[in-house]
Every structure is written in structure tokens, then in C-alpha cells.
Amino acid sequence: MRRKLVAGNWKMHGSLAENQALLGALKAALNGLQGGGVAVCAPFPYLAQLQSELAGTSLAWGAQNVSEHAKGAFTGEVSTSMLKDFGCTYAIVGHSERRSLYGESDETVAKKFMAAQAAGLTPILCVGETLDEREGNITEQVVGRQLDAVINAAGVEALAKAVVAYEPVWAIGTGKTASPEQAQAVHAFIRGKVAALDPAVADGLVIQYGGSVKASNAAELMAQPDID
């Protein structure tokens, strides 16, 4: 039985006052939720606020990025130990905006994935294709390559302590959403790829869909057999 997780990513948005209102609403609606989990991933400056507001609730929190380096002369970077100081349990790695805007390679993402796990954090590994790649019918090739980078570096068993998030780049912040059938097809591909290496890991693997999910389409997306 796969556990469920709903993770929210604020991107580079928010203020102390806006965060307070949002976190208050989340706690009122979701604290004590049974049979699933909720995690909020916020920009680094707001992690202390998350820790203060969410400690003692059933809601978890995490960061939108993390350094692959444990410490050193990497000005502006944030290490896993720093995230742990603020009670984080999750860290997003490989988000499409990190890959496309900041040039993070598959190798770098794999290193961040392993650094997060080594520190006891649960990495949320983002994979997904651009519009050109989808229209070129190479979605599975792209997503498979992104997965292989982590599997080859960390081993398929590492996915048992991670979350995979399929986030088609063309559907993030654009208002476009993959149809339930499109999303399910990629989720099934991911689970099948992992199953070929370790069926038990694949069976328990949480694979989320992200990309313009909203109240009007969430239920239909989550009803798909491989979308968690």
C-alpha cells in the first residue's frame, strides 16, 4: 500500500503576513488528516516561520532546494544540516526551474538527492519534459534519463525513501494541465521502469503529479491508478 503525500511548493512567493494566513488555513483544514500527509515547501527565509507555525501539527515542511555540498566556501548555498536545524523533513531536488534557469544537470540533481537522503531528509525528485520534447515524442526518453541519473548514482533502493514528482515543464504555471490520461501514462512508465529493477520499491513508490493542479481537476488526476 503506497502512502499518500500532497506537497505544496510556494516558488518565490510569499510574505510573513501572507504565509501566516495560508498556514492558518492549512492547519484548520488539514491538521490531523488520516491516511495521508501534507508537506509545505517554502523559500529558505520562511523556514523558521514554518517551523514555528507547523511544529506539533500533522503537517510537515521542507525546502525548495538544497546544496549537494555538506559545507564549505559556497556562498549563497544552503546545506542539509541547515535545513535540519529548521525541522525540515523534505527537500525538492531537480525542479524544472532549477534545471532550466540555473543549469542544474542530471548529475547535480543526483548529488543533491543523495545529500538529502544522507542527512535524513526525504528528497522530492522532480522529473518532466518540455513542450518541444513532448511534441517530439521523447517524453519517456527524457524522464527515463532523469530517473537513471539518480538510480545509477544512488541505487534503485534509494527510491524507497523518496518521492518522485512528475511535473511536465509545459504545464507548470502556464494554466495548461496534462490530461489525466497523459499524466497516468507517464506515471505508469515511471513505475514500470522502477519495477523492472525492483518490484517492491516500485509498488511502494509515491509518484506525484504537479502542473497546474487545482480544485477543479485534482480529484480526476488523483483517481488514476499510478498518481499518488
mmCIF file with all atom_site columns, C-alpha atoms in Angstrom:
data_model
loop_
_atom_site.group_PDB
_atom_site.id
_atom_site.type_symbol
_atom_site.label_atom_id
_atom_site.label_alt_id
_atom_site.label_comp_id
_atom_site.label_asym_id
_atom_site.label_entity_id
_atom_site.label_seq_id
_atom_site.pdbx_PDB_ins_code
_atom_site.Cartn_x
_atom_site.Cartn_y
_atom_site.Cartn_z
_atom_site.occupancy
_atom_site.B_iso_or_equiv
_atom_site.pdbx_formal_charge
_atom_site.auth_seq_id
_atom_site.auth_comp_id
_atom_site.auth_asym_id
_atom_site.auth_atom_id
_atom_site.pdbx_PDB_model_num
ATOM 1   C CA . MET A 1 1   ? 0.000   0.000  0.000   1.00 0.00 ? 1   MET A CA 1
ATOM 2   C CA . ARG A 1 2   ? 1.510   3.285  -1.080  1.00 0.00 ? 2   ARG A CA 1
ATOM 3   C CA . ARG A 1 3   ? 1.344   6.167  1.344   1.00 0.00 ? 3   ARG A CA 1
ATOM 4   C CA . LYS A 1 4   ? -0.101  9.412  0.074   1.00 0.00 ? 4   LYS A CA 1
ATOM 5   C CA . LEU A 1 5   ? 1.590   12.794 0.096   1.00 0.00 ? 5   LEU A CA 1
ATOM 6   C CA . VAL A 1 6   ? 0.436   16.193 -1.042  1.00 0.00 ? 6   VAL A CA 1
ATOM 7   C CA . ALA A 1 7   ? 3.302   18.652 -1.252  1.00 0.00 ? 7   ALA A CA 1
ATOM 8   C CA . GLY A 1 8   ? 2.861   22.346 -1.974  1.00 0.00 ? 8   GLY A CA 1
ATOM 9   C CA . ASN A 1 9   ? 5.636   24.485 -3.444  1.00 0.00 ? 9   ASN A CA 1
ATOM 10  C CA . TRP A 1 10  ? 5.384   28.246 -2.961  1.00 0.00 ? 10  TRP A CA 1
ATOM 11  C CA . LYS A 1 11  ? 8.016   29.112 -5.605  1.00 0.00 ? 11  LYS A CA 1
ATOM 12  C CA . MET A 1 12  ? 9.445   32.630 -4.997  1.00 0.00 ? 12  MET A CA 1
ATOM 13  C CA . HIS A 1 13  ? 6.256   34.000 -3.483  1.00 0.00 ? 13  HIS A CA 1
ATOM 14  C CA . GLY A 1 14  ? 5.063   34.907 -0.029  1.00 0.00 ? 14  GLY A CA 1
ATOM 15  C CA . SER A 1 15  ? 5.484   37.324 2.844   1.00 0.00 ? 15  SER A CA 1
ATOM 16  C CA . LEU A 1 16  ? 5.271   36.809 6.579   1.00 0.00 ? 16  LEU A CA 1
ATOM 17  C CA . ALA A 1 17  ? 1.676   38.050 6.616   1.00 0.00 ? 17  ALA A CA 1
ATOM 18  C CA . GLU A 1 18  ? 0.583   36.056 3.551   1.00 0.00 ? 18  GLU A CA 1
ATOM 19  C CA . ASN A 1 19  ? 2.292   32.943 4.906   1.00 0.00 ? 19  ASN A CA 1
ATOM 20  C CA . GLN A 1 20  ? 0.525   33.344 8.249   1.00 0.00 ? 20  GLN A CA 1
ATOM 21  C CA . ALA A 1 21  ? -2.871  33.374 6.554   1.00 0.00 ? 21  ALA A CA 1
ATOM 22  C CA . LEU A 1 22  ? -2.076  30.400 4.328   1.00 0.00 ? 22  LEU A CA 1
ATOM 23  C CA . LEU A 1 23  ? -0.596  28.276 7.097   1.00 0.00 ? 23  LEU A CA 1
ATOM 24  C CA . GLY A 1 24  ? -3.529  29.076 9.356   1.00 0.00 ? 24  GLY A CA 1
ATOM 25  C CA . ALA A 1 25  ? -5.956  27.899 6.683   1.00 0.00 ? 25  ALA A CA 1
ATOM 26  C CA . LEU A 1 26  ? -3.948  24.722 6.064   1.00 0.00 ? 26  LEU A CA 1
ATOM 27  C CA . LYS A 1 27  ? -3.831  23.880 9.752   1.00 0.00 ? 27  LYS A CA 1
ATOM 28  C CA . ALA A 1 28  ? -7.554  24.451 10.149  1.00 0.00 ? 28  ALA A CA 1
ATOM 29  C CA . ALA A 1 29  ? -8.382  22.243 7.176   1.00 0.00 ? 29  ALA A CA 1
ATOM 30  C CA . LEU A 1 30  ? -5.749  19.534 7.278   1.00 0.00 ? 30  LEU A CA 1
ATOM 31  C CA . ASN A 1 31  ? -4.271  19.119 10.751  1.00 0.00 ? 31  ASN A CA 1
ATOM 32  C CA . GLY A 1 32  ? -4.940  15.576 11.921  1.00 0.00 ? 32  GLY A CA 1
ATOM 33  C CA . LEU A 1 33  ? -5.525  14.273 8.406   1.00 0.00 ? 33  LEU A CA 1
ATOM 34  C CA . GLN A 1 34  ? -5.508  10.499 8.451   1.00 0.00 ? 34  GLN A CA 1
ATOM 35  C CA . GLY A 1 35  ? -4.293  8.183  5.703   1.00 0.00 ? 35  GLY A CA 1
ATOM 36  C CA . GLY A 1 36  ? -2.090  10.729 4.012   1.00 0.00 ? 36  GLY A CA 1
ATOM 37  C CA . GLY A 1 37  ? 0.377   13.509 4.505   1.00 0.00 ? 37  GLY A CA 1
ATOM 38  C CA . VAL A 1 38  ? 0.807   17.156 3.675   1.00 0.00 ? 38  VAL A CA 1
ATOM 39  C CA . ALA A 1 39  ? 4.101   18.970 3.273   1.00 0.00 ? 39  ALA A CA 1
ATOM 40  C CA . VAL A 1 40  ? 4.724   22.622 2.537   1.00 0.00 ? 40  VAL A CA 1
ATOM 41  C CA . CYS A 1 41  ? 7.954   23.618 0.793   1.00 0.00 ? 41  CYS A CA 1
ATOM 42  C CA . ALA A 1 42  ? 8.792   27.294 1.197   1.00 0.00 ? 42  ALA A CA 1
ATOM 43  C CA . PRO A 1 43  ? 11.660  29.648 0.297   1.00 0.00 ? 43  PRO A CA 1
ATOM 44  C CA . PHE A 1 44  ? 14.628  29.485 2.675   1.00 0.00 ? 44  PHE A CA 1
ATOM 45  C CA . PRO A 1 45  ? 13.873  32.728 4.592   1.00 0.00 ? 45  PRO A CA 1
ATOM 46  C CA . TYR A 1 46  ? 10.480  31.395 5.679   1.00 0.00 ? 46  TYR A CA 1
ATOM 47  C CA . LEU A 1 47  ? 11.580  28.028 7.054   1.00 0.00 ? 47  LEU A CA 1
ATOM 48  C CA . ALA A 1 48  ? 11.719  29.407 10.603  1.00 0.00 ? 48  ALA A CA 1
ATOM 49  C CA . GLN A 1 49  ? 8.131   30.570 10.234  1.00 0.00 ? 49  GLN A CA 1
ATOM 50  C CA . LEU A 1 50  ? 7.078   27.132 9.012   1.00 0.00 ? 50  LEU A CA 1
ATOM 51  C CA . GLN A 1 51  ? 8.832   25.505 11.935  1.00 0.00 ? 51  GLN A CA 1
ATOM 52  C CA . SER A 1 52  ? 7.100   27.821 14.394  1.00 0.00 ? 52  SER A CA 1
ATOM 53  C CA . GLU A 1 53  ? 3.651   27.504 12.848  1.00 0.00 ? 53  GLU A CA 1
ATOM 54  C CA . LEU A 1 54  ? 3.617   23.799 11.986  1.00 0.00 ? 54  LEU A CA 1
ATOM 55  C CA . ALA A 1 55  ? 5.504   22.211 14.882  1.00 0.00 ? 55  ALA A CA 1
ATOM 56  C CA . GLY A 1 56  ? 3.172   19.884 16.754  1.00 0.00 ? 56  GLY A CA 1
ATOM 57  C CA . THR A 1 57  ? 0.757   19.537 13.826  1.00 0.00 ? 57  THR A CA 1
ATOM 58  C CA . SER A 1 58  ? 0.425   16.681 11.331  1.00 0.00 ? 58  SER A CA 1
ATOM 59  C CA . LEU A 1 59  ? 1.763   18.921 8.558   1.00 0.00 ? 59  LEU A CA 1
ATOM 60  C CA . ALA A 1 60  ? 5.389   18.569 7.509   1.00 0.00 ? 60  ALA A CA 1
ATOM 61  C CA . TRP A 1 61  ? 7.612   21.129 5.841   1.00 0.00 ? 61  TRP A CA 1
ATOM 62  C CA . GLY A 1 62  ? 10.638  21.316 3.645   1.00 0.00 ? 62  GLY A CA 1
ATOM 63  C CA . ALA A 1 63  ? 12.780  23.407 1.332   1.00 0.00 ? 63  ALA A CA 1
ATOM 64  C CA . GLN A 1 64  ? 12.553  24.079 -2.392  1.00 0.00 ? 64  GLN A CA 1
ATOM 65  C CA . ASN A 1 65  ? 16.230  23.333 -2.979  1.00 0.00 ? 65  ASN A CA 1
ATOM 66  C CA . VAL A 1 66  ? 19.352  22.120 -1.184  1.00 0.00 ? 66  VAL A CA 1
ATOM 67  C CA . SER A 1 67  ? 23.089  22.114 -1.828  1.00 0.00 ? 67  SER A CA 1
ATOM 68  C CA . GLU A 1 68  ? 24.892  18.942 -2.767  1.00 0.00 ? 68  GLU A CA 1
ATOM 69  C CA . HIS A 1 69  ? 27.757  20.110 -0.529  1.00 0.00 ? 69  HIS A CA 1
ATOM 70  C CA . ALA A 1 70  ? 27.766  19.454 3.219   1.00 0.00 ? 70  ALA A CA 1
ATOM 71  C CA . LYS A 1 71  ? 29.731  22.630 3.977   1.00 0.00 ? 71  LYS A CA 1
ATOM 72  C CA . GLY A 1 72  ? 32.425  24.860 2.548   1.00 0.00 ? 72  GLY A CA 1
ATOM 73  C CA . ALA A 1 73  ? 33.012  28.037 0.549   1.00 0.00 ? 73  ALA A CA 1
ATOM 74  C CA . PHE A 1 74  ? 29.725  28.012 -1.370  1.00 0.00 ? 74  PHE A CA 1
ATOM 75  C CA . THR A 1 75  ? 28.325  31.459 -0.627  1.00 0.00 ? 75  THR A CA 1
ATOM 76  C CA . GLY A 1 76  ? 24.566  31.625 -1.004  1.00 0.00 ? 76  GLY A CA 1
ATOM 77  C CA . GLU A 1 77  ? 24.040  27.869 -0.818  1.00 0.00 ? 77  GLU A CA 1
ATOM 78  C CA . VAL A 1 78  ? 22.082  26.104 1.939   1.00 0.00 ? 78  VAL A CA 1
ATOM 79  C CA . SER A 1 79  ? 23.195  22.741 3.298   1.00 0.00 ? 79  SER A CA 1
ATOM 80  C CA . THR A 1 80  ? 21.200  19.784 4.532   1.00 0.00 ? 80  THR A CA 1
ATOM 81  C CA . SER A 1 81  ? 22.327  20.399 8.122   1.00 0.00 ? 81  SER A CA 1
ATOM 82  C CA . MET A 1 82  ? 20.940  23.939 7.930   1.00 0.00 ? 82  MET A CA 1
ATOM 83  C CA . LEU A 1 83  ? 17.589  22.592 6.755   1.00 0.00 ? 83  LEU A CA 1
ATOM 84  C CA . LYS A 1 84  ? 17.587  20.072 9.596   1.00 0.00 ? 84  LYS A CA 1
ATOM 85  C CA . ASP A 1 85  ? 18.117  22.924 12.079  1.00 0.00 ? 85  ASP A CA 1
ATOM 86  C CA . PHE A 1 86  ? 14.724  24.245 10.999  1.00 0.00 ? 86  PHE A CA 1
ATOM 87  C CA . GLY A 1 87  ? 12.946  20.911 11.302  1.00 0.00 ? 87  GLY A CA 1
ATOM 88  C CA . CYS A 1 88  ? 12.674  20.205 7.579   1.00 0.00 ? 88  CYS A CA 1
ATOM 89  C CA . THR A 1 89  ? 11.847  16.656 6.560   1.00 0.00 ? 89  THR A CA 1
ATOM 90  C CA . TYR A 1 90  ? 11.615  17.223 2.785   1.00 0.00 ? 90  TYR A CA 1
ATOM 91  C CA . ALA A 1 91  ? 13.751  18.868 0.118   1.00 0.00 ? 91  ALA A CA 1
ATOM 92  C CA . ILE A 1 92  ? 12.775  19.371 -3.514  1.00 0.00 ? 92  ILE A CA 1
ATOM 93  C CA . VAL A 1 93  ? 15.530  18.427 -5.968  1.00 0.00 ? 93  VAL A CA 1
ATOM 94  C CA . GLY A 1 94  ? 15.570  18.796 -9.738  1.00 0.00 ? 94  GLY A CA 1
ATOM 95  C CA . HIS A 1 95  ? 12.637  21.156 -10.120 1.00 0.00 ? 95  HIS A CA 1
ATOM 96  C CA . SER A 1 96  ? 12.311  22.148 -13.763 1.00 0.00 ? 96  SER A CA 1
ATOM 97  C CA . GLU A 1 97  ? 13.051  25.783 -12.970 1.00 0.00 ? 97  GLU A CA 1
ATOM 98  C CA . ARG A 1 98  ? 16.314  24.764 -11.292 1.00 0.00 ? 98  ARG A CA 1
ATOM 99  C CA . ARG A 1 99  ? 17.192  22.639 -14.308 1.00 0.00 ? 99  ARG A CA 1
ATOM 100 C CA . SER A 1 100 ? 16.223  25.192 -16.965 1.00 0.00 ? 100 SER A CA 1
ATOM 101 C CA . LEU A 1 101 ? 17.017  28.544 -15.343 1.00 0.00 ? 101 LEU A CA 1
ATOM 102 C CA . TYR A 1 102 ? 20.068  27.582 -13.300 1.00 0.00 ? 102 TYR A CA 1
ATOM 103 C CA . GLY A 1 103 ? 21.514  24.876 -15.473 1.00 0.00 ? 103 GLY A CA 1
ATOM 104 C CA . GLU A 1 104 ? 21.339  22.043 -12.967 1.00 0.00 ? 104 GLU A CA 1
ATOM 105 C CA . SER A 1 105 ? 22.362  18.847 -14.716 1.00 0.00 ? 105 SER A CA 1
ATOM 106 C CA . ASP A 1 106 ? 21.018  15.356 -14.086 1.00 0.00 ? 106 ASP A CA 1
ATOM 107 C CA . GLU A 1 107 ? 24.315  14.632 -12.311 1.00 0.00 ? 107 GLU A CA 1
ATOM 108 C CA . THR A 1 108 ? 23.920  17.627 -9.994  1.00 0.00 ? 108 THR A CA 1
ATOM 109 C CA . VAL A 1 109 ? 20.346  16.630 -9.192  1.00 0.00 ? 109 VAL A CA 1
ATOM 110 C CA . ALA A 1 110 ? 21.532  13.114 -8.319  1.00 0.00 ? 110 ALA A CA 1
ATOM 111 C CA . LYS A 1 111 ? 24.144  14.554 -5.964  1.00 0.00 ? 111 LYS A CA 1
ATOM 112 C CA . LYS A 1 112 ? 21.524  16.711 -4.258  1.00 0.00 ? 112 LYS A CA 1
ATOM 113 C CA . PHE A 1 113 ? 19.238  13.687 -3.969  1.00 0.00 ? 113 PHE A CA 1
ATOM 114 C CA . MET A 1 114 ? 21.961  11.687 -2.235  1.00 0.00 ? 114 MET A CA 1
ATOM 115 C CA . ALA A 1 115 ? 22.970  14.570 0.026   1.00 0.00 ? 115 ALA A CA 1
ATOM 116 C CA . ALA A 1 116 ? 19.369  14.964 1.184   1.00 0.00 ? 116 ALA A CA 1
ATOM 117 C CA . GLN A 1 117 ? 18.985  11.275 1.943   1.00 0.00 ? 117 GLN A CA 1
ATOM 118 C CA . ALA A 1 118 ? 22.335  11.071 3.723   1.00 0.00 ? 118 ALA A CA 1
ATOM 119 C CA . ALA A 1 119 ? 21.098  13.785 6.089   1.00 0.00 ? 119 ALA A CA 1
ATOM 120 C CA . GLY A 1 120 ? 17.811  12.015 6.778   1.00 0.00 ? 120 GLY A CA 1
ATOM 121 C CA . LEU A 1 121 ? 15.700  14.257 4.547   1.00 0.00 ? 121 LEU A CA 1
ATOM 122 C CA . THR A 1 122 ? 13.197  12.845 2.062   1.00 0.00 ? 122 THR A CA 1
ATOM 123 C CA . PRO A 1 123 ? 14.015  14.138 -1.418  1.00 0.00 ? 123 PRO A CA 1
ATOM 124 C CA . ILE A 1 124 ? 11.156  15.024 -3.732  1.00 0.00 ? 124 ILE A CA 1
ATOM 125 C CA . LEU A 1 125 ? 12.713  14.251 -7.103  1.00 0.00 ? 125 LEU A CA 1
ATOM 126 C CA . CYS A 1 126 ? 11.147  16.241 -9.938  1.00 0.00 ? 126 CYS A CA 1
ATOM 127 C CA . VAL A 1 127 ? 11.191  14.884 -13.484 1.00 0.00 ? 127 VAL A CA 1
ATOM 128 C CA . GLY A 1 128 ? 9.452   16.082 -16.617 1.00 0.00 ? 128 GLY A CA 1
ATOM 129 C CA . GLU A 1 129 ? 9.683   17.109 -20.242 1.00 0.00 ? 129 GLU A CA 1
ATOM 130 C CA . THR A 1 130 ? 9.402   20.412 -22.098 1.00 0.00 ? 130 THR A CA 1
ATOM 131 C CA . LEU A 1 131 ? 6.716   21.103 -24.690 1.00 0.00 ? 131 LEU A CA 1
ATOM 132 C CA . ASP A 1 132 ? 9.205   20.562 -27.513 1.00 0.00 ? 132 ASP A CA 1
ATOM 133 C CA . GLU A 1 133 ? 10.207  17.212 -26.025 1.00 0.00 ? 133 GLU A CA 1
ATOM 134 C CA . ARG A 1 134 ? 6.583   16.106 -25.680 1.00 0.00 ? 134 ARG A CA 1
ATOM 135 C CA . GLU A 1 135 ? 5.765   17.162 -29.217 1.00 0.00 ? 135 GLU A CA 1
ATOM 136 C CA . GLY A 1 136 ? 8.895   15.321 -30.341 1.00 0.00 ? 136 GLY A CA 1
ATOM 137 C CA . ASN A 1 137 ? 7.537   12.127 -28.715 1.00 0.00 ? 137 ASN A CA 1
ATOM 138 C CA . ILE A 1 138 ? 10.579  11.761 -26.435 1.00 0.00 ? 138 ILE A CA 1
ATOM 139 C CA . THR A 1 139 ? 8.831   12.208 -23.070 1.00 0.00 ? 139 THR A CA 1
ATOM 140 C CA . GLU A 1 140 ? 9.772   8.728  -21.858 1.00 0.00 ? 140 GLU A CA 1
ATOM 141 C CA . GLN A 1 141 ? 13.346  9.146  -23.063 1.00 0.00 ? 141 GLN A CA 1
ATOM 142 C CA . VAL A 1 142 ? 13.716  12.411 -21.121 1.00 0.00 ? 142 VAL A CA 1
ATOM 143 C CA . VAL A 1 143 ? 12.020  11.208 -17.945 1.00 0.00 ? 143 VAL A CA 1
ATOM 144 C CA . GLY A 1 144 ? 13.910  7.907  -18.125 1.00 0.00 ? 144 GLY A CA 1
ATOM 145 C CA . ARG A 1 145 ? 17.233  9.739  -18.414 1.00 0.00 ? 145 ARG A CA 1
ATOM 146 C CA . GLN A 1 146 ? 16.419  11.911 -15.399 1.00 0.00 ? 146 GLN A CA 1
ATOM 147 C CA . LEU A 1 147 ? 15.495  8.836  -13.347 1.00 0.00 ? 147 LEU A CA 1
ATOM 148 C CA . ASP A 1 148 ? 18.534  6.886  -14.498 1.00 0.00 ? 148 ASP A CA 1
ATOM 149 C CA . ALA A 1 149 ? 20.869  9.599  -13.231 1.00 0.00 ? 149 ALA A CA 1
ATOM 150 C CA . VAL A 1 150 ? 19.600  9.041  -9.698  1.00 0.00 ? 150 VAL A CA 1
ATOM 151 C CA . ILE A 1 151 ? 19.244  5.263  -9.932  1.00 0.00 ? 151 ILE A CA 1
ATOM 152 C CA . ASN A 1 152 ? 22.755  4.842  -11.335 1.00 0.00 ? 152 ASN A CA 1
ATOM 153 C CA . ALA A 1 153 ? 24.248  7.050  -8.625  1.00 0.00 ? 153 ALA A CA 1
ATOM 154 C CA . ALA A 1 154 ? 22.203  6.041  -5.577  1.00 0.00 ? 154 ALA A CA 1
ATOM 155 C CA . GLY A 1 155 ? 20.718  2.642  -6.484  1.00 0.00 ? 155 GLY A CA 1
ATOM 156 C CA . VAL A 1 156 ? 17.083  1.855  -7.124  1.00 0.00 ? 156 VAL A CA 1
ATOM 157 C CA . GLU A 1 157 ? 16.567  1.043  -3.442  1.00 0.00 ? 157 GLU A CA 1
ATOM 158 C CA . ALA A 1 158 ? 17.119  4.724  -2.642  1.00 0.00 ? 158 ALA A CA 1
ATOM 159 C CA . LEU A 1 159 ? 13.747  5.486  -4.229  1.00 0.00 ? 159 LEU A CA 1
ATOM 160 C CA . ALA A 1 160 ? 12.089  3.624  -1.353  1.00 0.00 ? 160 ALA A CA 1
ATOM 161 C CA . LYS A 1 161 ? 12.962  6.656  0.799   1.00 0.00 ? 161 LYS A CA 1
ATOM 162 C CA . ALA A 1 162 ? 11.998  9.317  -1.714  1.00 0.00 ? 162 ALA A CA 1
ATOM 163 C CA . VAL A 1 163 ? 9.087   10.830 -3.595  1.00 0.00 ? 163 VAL A CA 1
ATOM 164 C CA . VAL A 1 164 ? 9.058   11.222 -7.369  1.00 0.00 ? 164 VAL A CA 1
ATOM 165 C CA . ALA A 1 165 ? 7.139   14.161 -8.795  1.00 0.00 ? 165 ALA A CA 1
ATOM 166 C CA . TYR A 1 166 ? 6.232   14.111 -12.482 1.00 0.00 ? 166 TYR A CA 1
ATOM 167 C CA . GLU A 1 167 ? 5.981   17.759 -13.461 1.00 0.00 ? 167 GLU A CA 1
ATOM 168 C CA . PRO A 1 168 ? 5.744   18.380 -17.204 1.00 0.00 ? 168 PRO A CA 1
ATOM 169 C CA . VAL A 1 169 ? 7.521   21.684 -17.771 1.00 0.00 ? 169 VAL A CA 1
ATOM 170 C CA . TRP A 1 170 ? 4.846   22.832 -20.212 1.00 0.00 ? 170 TRP A CA 1
ATOM 171 C CA . ALA A 1 171 ? 2.164   22.550 -17.529 1.00 0.00 ? 171 ALA A CA 1
ATOM 172 C CA . ILE A 1 172 ? 3.870   24.405 -14.666 1.00 0.00 ? 172 ILE A CA 1
ATOM 173 C CA . GLY A 1 173 ? 2.467   27.870 -14.085 1.00 0.00 ? 173 GLY A CA 1
ATOM 174 C CA . THR A 1 174 ? 1.051   28.007 -17.602 1.00 0.00 ? 174 THR A CA 1
ATOM 175 C CA . GLY A 1 175 ? -2.555  27.124 -16.866 1.00 0.00 ? 175 GLY A CA 1
ATOM 176 C CA . LYS A 1 176 ? -2.153  24.076 -19.081 1.00 0.00 ? 176 LYS A CA 1
ATOM 177 C CA . THR A 1 177 ? -2.612  20.716 -17.434 1.00 0.00 ? 177 THR A CA 1
ATOM 178 C CA . ALA A 1 178 ? -1.750  17.256 -18.635 1.00 0.00 ? 178 ALA A CA 1
ATOM 179 C CA . SER A 1 179 ? -4.921  15.280 -19.110 1.00 0.00 ? 179 SER A CA 1
ATOM 180 C CA . PRO A 1 180 ? -5.458  12.507 -16.556 1.00 0.00 ? 180 PRO A CA 1
ATOM 181 C CA . GLU A 1 181 ? -4.628  10.018 -19.314 1.00 0.00 ? 181 GLU A CA 1
ATOM 182 C CA . GLN A 1 182 ? -1.393  11.805 -20.256 1.00 0.00 ? 182 GLN A CA 1
ATOM 183 C CA . ALA A 1 183 ? -0.283  12.061 -16.647 1.00 0.00 ? 183 ALA A CA 1
ATOM 184 C CA . GLN A 1 184 ? -1.210  8.453  -15.895 1.00 0.00 ? 184 GLN A CA 1
ATOM 185 C CA . ALA A 1 185 ? 0.772   7.221  -18.899 1.00 0.00 ? 185 ALA A CA 1
ATOM 186 C CA . VAL A 1 186 ? 3.970   8.845  -17.638 1.00 0.00 ? 186 VAL A CA 1
ATOM 187 C CA . HIS A 1 187 ? 3.350   7.739  -14.051 1.00 0.00 ? 187 HIS A CA 1
ATOM 188 C CA . ALA A 1 188 ? 2.863   4.177  -15.279 1.00 0.00 ? 188 ALA A CA 1
ATOM 189 C CA . PHE A 1 189 ? 6.080   4.447  -17.272 1.00 0.00 ? 189 PHE A CA 1
ATOM 190 C CA . ILE A 1 190 ? 7.972   5.606  -14.172 1.00 0.00 ? 190 ILE A CA 1
ATOM 191 C CA . ARG A 1 191 ? 6.549   2.828  -12.003 1.00 0.00 ? 191 ARG A CA 1
ATOM 192 C CA . GLY A 1 192 ? 7.207   0.241  -14.696 1.00 0.00 ? 192 GLY A CA 1
ATOM 193 C CA . LYS A 1 193 ? 10.798  1.382  -15.133 1.00 0.00 ? 193 LYS A CA 1
ATOM 194 C CA . VAL A 1 194 ? 11.429  1.044  -11.404 1.00 0.00 ? 194 VAL A CA 1
ATOM 195 C CA . ALA A 1 195 ? 9.539   -2.276 -11.269 1.00 0.00 ? 195 ALA A CA 1
ATOM 196 C CA . ALA A 1 196 ? 11.898  -3.749 -13.846 1.00 0.00 ? 196 ALA A CA 1
ATOM 197 C CA . LEU A 1 197 ? 14.687  -3.215 -11.314 1.00 0.00 ? 197 LEU A CA 1
ATOM 198 C CA . ASP A 1 198 ? 12.854  -3.785 -8.014  1.00 0.00 ? 198 ASP A CA 1
ATOM 199 C CA . PRO A 1 199 ? 9.112   -4.600 -7.936  1.00 0.00 ? 199 PRO A CA 1
ATOM 200 C CA . ALA A 1 200 ? 8.826   -3.960 -4.199  1.00 0.00 ? 200 ALA A CA 1
ATOM 201 C CA . VAL A 1 201 ? 10.296  -0.473 -4.471  1.00 0.00 ? 201 VAL A CA 1
ATOM 202 C CA . ALA A 1 202 ? 8.005   0.300  -7.398  1.00 0.00 ? 202 ALA A CA 1
ATOM 203 C CA . ASP A 1 203 ? 4.931   -0.877 -5.515  1.00 0.00 ? 203 ASP A CA 1
ATOM 204 C CA . GLY A 1 204 ? 5.635   1.430  -2.609  1.00 0.00 ? 204 GLY A CA 1
ATOM 205 C CA . LEU A 1 205 ? 6.934   4.383  -4.603  1.00 0.00 ? 205 LEU A CA 1
ATOM 206 C CA . VAL A 1 206 ? 4.963   7.604  -4.227  1.00 0.00 ? 206 VAL A CA 1
ATOM 207 C CA . ILE A 1 207 ? 4.681   9.368  -7.593  1.00 0.00 ? 207 ILE A CA 1
ATOM 208 C CA . GLN A 1 208 ? 3.013   12.753 -7.516  1.00 0.00 ? 208 GLN A CA 1
ATOM 209 C CA . TYR A 1 209 ? 1.697   14.803 -10.391 1.00 0.00 ? 209 TYR A CA 1
ATOM 210 C CA . GLY A 1 210 ? 2.420   18.536 -10.450 1.00 0.00 ? 210 GLY A CA 1
ATOM 211 C CA . GLY A 1 211 ? 1.452   21.063 -13.084 1.00 0.00 ? 211 GLY A CA 1
ATOM 212 C CA . SER A 1 212 ? -1.475  23.478 -12.762 1.00 0.00 ? 212 SER A CA 1
ATOM 213 C CA . VAL A 1 213 ? -3.321  21.206 -10.336 1.00 0.00 ? 213 VAL A CA 1
ATOM 214 C CA . LYS A 1 214 ? -6.374  22.951 -8.925  1.00 0.00 ? 214 LYS A CA 1
ATOM 215 C CA . ALA A 1 215 ? -9.642  22.192 -7.183  1.00 0.00 ? 215 ALA A CA 1
ATOM 216 C CA . SER A 1 216 ? -11.432 21.540 -10.462 1.00 0.00 ? 216 SER A CA 1
ATOM 217 C CA . ASN A 1 217 ? -9.067  18.800 -11.680 1.00 0.00 ? 217 ASN A CA 1
ATOM 218 C CA . ALA A 1 218 ? -7.350  17.364 -8.593  1.00 0.00 ? 218 ALA A CA 1
ATOM 219 C CA . ALA A 1 219 ? -9.852  14.588 -7.931  1.00 0.00 ? 219 ALA A CA 1
ATOM 220 C CA . GLU A 1 220 ? -9.787  13.286 -11.501 1.00 0.00 ? 220 GLU A CA 1
ATOM 221 C CA . LEU A 1 221 ? -5.986  13.302 -11.601 1.00 0.00 ? 221 LEU A CA 1
ATOM 222 C CA . MET A 1 222 ? -5.617  11.567 -8.251  1.00 0.00 ? 222 MET A CA 1
ATOM 223 C CA . ALA A 1 223 ? -8.156  8.910  -9.233  1.00 0.00 ? 223 ALA A CA 1
ATOM 224 C CA . GLN A 1 224 ? -5.644  7.489  -11.724 1.00 0.00 ? 224 GLN A CA 1
ATOM 225 C CA . PRO A 1 225 ? -4.065  4.229  -10.518 1.00 0.00 ? 225 PRO A CA 1
ATOM 226 C CA . ASP A 1 226 ? -0.446  5.396  -10.557 1.00 0.00 ? 226 ASP A CA 1
ATOM 227 C CA . ILE A 1 227 ? -0.925  9.019  -9.471  1.00 0.00 ? 227 ILE A CA 1
ATOM 228 C CA . ASP A 1 228 ? -0.469  9.436  -5.742  1.00 0.00 ? 228 ASP A CA 1
#
